XYZ file of N, CA and C in Angstrom:
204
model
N 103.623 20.281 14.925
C 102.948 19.450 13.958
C 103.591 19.699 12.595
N 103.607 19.033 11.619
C 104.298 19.002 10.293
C 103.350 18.960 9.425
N 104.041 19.485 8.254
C 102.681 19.866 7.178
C 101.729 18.530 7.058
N 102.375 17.458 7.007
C 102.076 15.854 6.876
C 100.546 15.320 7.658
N 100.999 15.965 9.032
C 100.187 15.701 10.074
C 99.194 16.124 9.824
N 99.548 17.701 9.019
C 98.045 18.443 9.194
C 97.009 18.104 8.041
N 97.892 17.815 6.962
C 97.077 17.619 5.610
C 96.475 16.164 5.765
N 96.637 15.063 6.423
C 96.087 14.126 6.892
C 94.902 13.830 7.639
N 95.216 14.967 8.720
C 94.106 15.274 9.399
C 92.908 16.246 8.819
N 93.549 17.146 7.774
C 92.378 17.829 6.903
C 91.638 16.724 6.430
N 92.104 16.074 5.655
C 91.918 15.110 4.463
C 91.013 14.296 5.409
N 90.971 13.861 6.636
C 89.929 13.149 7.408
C 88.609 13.900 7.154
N 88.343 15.367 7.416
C 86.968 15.938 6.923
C 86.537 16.279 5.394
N 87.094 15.151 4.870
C 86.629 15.590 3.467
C 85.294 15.285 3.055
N 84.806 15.111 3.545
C 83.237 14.614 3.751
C 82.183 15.184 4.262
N 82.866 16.872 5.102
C 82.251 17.387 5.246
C 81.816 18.419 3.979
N 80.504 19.220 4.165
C 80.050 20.103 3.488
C 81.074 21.143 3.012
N 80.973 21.853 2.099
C 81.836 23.404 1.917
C 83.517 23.285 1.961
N 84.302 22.109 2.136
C 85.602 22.439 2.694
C 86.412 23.380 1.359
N 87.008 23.997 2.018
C 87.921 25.207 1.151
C 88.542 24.638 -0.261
N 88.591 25.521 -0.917
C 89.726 25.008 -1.991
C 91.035 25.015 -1.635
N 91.779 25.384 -0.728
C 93.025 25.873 0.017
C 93.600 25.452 1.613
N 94.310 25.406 1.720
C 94.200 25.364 2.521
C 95.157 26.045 3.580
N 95.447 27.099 3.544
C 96.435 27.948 3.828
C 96.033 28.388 4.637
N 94.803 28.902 4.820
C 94.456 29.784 6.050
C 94.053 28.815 7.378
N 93.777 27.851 6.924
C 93.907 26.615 7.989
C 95.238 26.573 8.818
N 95.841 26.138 8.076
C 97.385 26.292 8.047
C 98.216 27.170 9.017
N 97.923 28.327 8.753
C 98.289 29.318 9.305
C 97.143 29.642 10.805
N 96.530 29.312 10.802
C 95.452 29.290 11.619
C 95.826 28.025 13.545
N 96.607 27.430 12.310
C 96.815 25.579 13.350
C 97.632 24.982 13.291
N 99.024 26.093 12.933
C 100.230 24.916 12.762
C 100.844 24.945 13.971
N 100.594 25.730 14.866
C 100.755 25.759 16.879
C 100.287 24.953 17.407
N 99.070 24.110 17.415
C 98.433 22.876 17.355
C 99.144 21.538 17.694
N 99.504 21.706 18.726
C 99.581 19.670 18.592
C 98.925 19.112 17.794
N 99.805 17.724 17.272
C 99.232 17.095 16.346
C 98.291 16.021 17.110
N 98.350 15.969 17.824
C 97.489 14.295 18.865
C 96.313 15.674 19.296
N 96.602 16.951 19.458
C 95.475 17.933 19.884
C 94.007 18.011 18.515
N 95.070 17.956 17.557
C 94.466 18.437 16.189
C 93.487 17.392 15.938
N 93.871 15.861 15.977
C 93.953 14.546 15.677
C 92.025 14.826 16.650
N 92.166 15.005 17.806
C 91.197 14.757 18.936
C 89.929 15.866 18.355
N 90.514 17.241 17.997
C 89.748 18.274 17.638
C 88.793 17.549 15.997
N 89.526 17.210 14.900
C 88.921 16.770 13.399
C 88.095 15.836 14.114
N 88.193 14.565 15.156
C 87.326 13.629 15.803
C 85.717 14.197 15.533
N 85.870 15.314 16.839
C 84.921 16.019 17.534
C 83.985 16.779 16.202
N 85.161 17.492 15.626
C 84.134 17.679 13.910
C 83.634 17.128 13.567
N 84.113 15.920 13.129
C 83.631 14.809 12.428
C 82.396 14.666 13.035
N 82.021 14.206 14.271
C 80.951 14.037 14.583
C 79.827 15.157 15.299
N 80.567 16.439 14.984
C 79.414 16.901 15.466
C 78.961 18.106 14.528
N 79.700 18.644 13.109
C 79.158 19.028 12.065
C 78.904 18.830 10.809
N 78.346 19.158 10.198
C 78.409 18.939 8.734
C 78.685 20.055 7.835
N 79.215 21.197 8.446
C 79.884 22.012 7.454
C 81.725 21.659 7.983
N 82.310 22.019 6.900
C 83.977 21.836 7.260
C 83.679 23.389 8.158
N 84.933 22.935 9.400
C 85.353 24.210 10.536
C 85.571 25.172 9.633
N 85.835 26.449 10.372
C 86.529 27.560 10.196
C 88.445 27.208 11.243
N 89.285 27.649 10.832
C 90.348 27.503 11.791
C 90.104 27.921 13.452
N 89.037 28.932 13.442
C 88.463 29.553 14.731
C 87.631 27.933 15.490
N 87.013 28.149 15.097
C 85.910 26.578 15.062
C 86.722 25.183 15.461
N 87.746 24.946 14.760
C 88.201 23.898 14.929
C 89.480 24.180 15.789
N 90.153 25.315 15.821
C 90.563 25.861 17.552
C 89.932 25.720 18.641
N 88.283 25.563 18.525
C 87.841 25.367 19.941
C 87.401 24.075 20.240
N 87.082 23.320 18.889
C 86.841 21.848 19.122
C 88.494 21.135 19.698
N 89.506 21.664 19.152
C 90.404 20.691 19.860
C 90.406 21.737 21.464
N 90.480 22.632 21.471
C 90.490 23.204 22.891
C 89.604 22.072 24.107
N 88.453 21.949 22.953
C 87.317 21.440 24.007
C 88.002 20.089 24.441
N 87.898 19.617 23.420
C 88.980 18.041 23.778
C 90.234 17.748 24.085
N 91.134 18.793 24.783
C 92.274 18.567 25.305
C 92.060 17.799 26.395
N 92.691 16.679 27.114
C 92.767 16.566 28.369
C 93.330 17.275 29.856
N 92.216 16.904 30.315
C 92.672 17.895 31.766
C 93.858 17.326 32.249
């Protein structure tokens, strides 16, 4: 994934509660991440919290939504 991908896909939860001033530890957290993985995981945020993830958090929302 490329910085592009990811800051795009941040920038989709900006609407959630609390999101960081930074975003580095994200970053470093999810740049192993497929980007179509990442893309599926911010989805699943989107609709199912209202605080912004932790990188842990939003590791398991795209986990959850990988396809079998």
């Amino acid at each position: 994934m490329t910085r592009a991908e990811f800051k795009m896909e941040m920038d989709r939860m900006s609407g959630l509660r609390f999101q960081p001033a930074g975003m580095e530890t994200h970053w470093e957290g999810l740049r192993d991440v497929d980007a179509a993985d990442l893309h599926r995981g911010v989805t699943r945020a989107i609709l199912s919290r209202s605080e912004f993830p932790t990188p842990a958090e939003l590791r398991a929302d795209c986990d959850a939504e990988r396809p079998e």
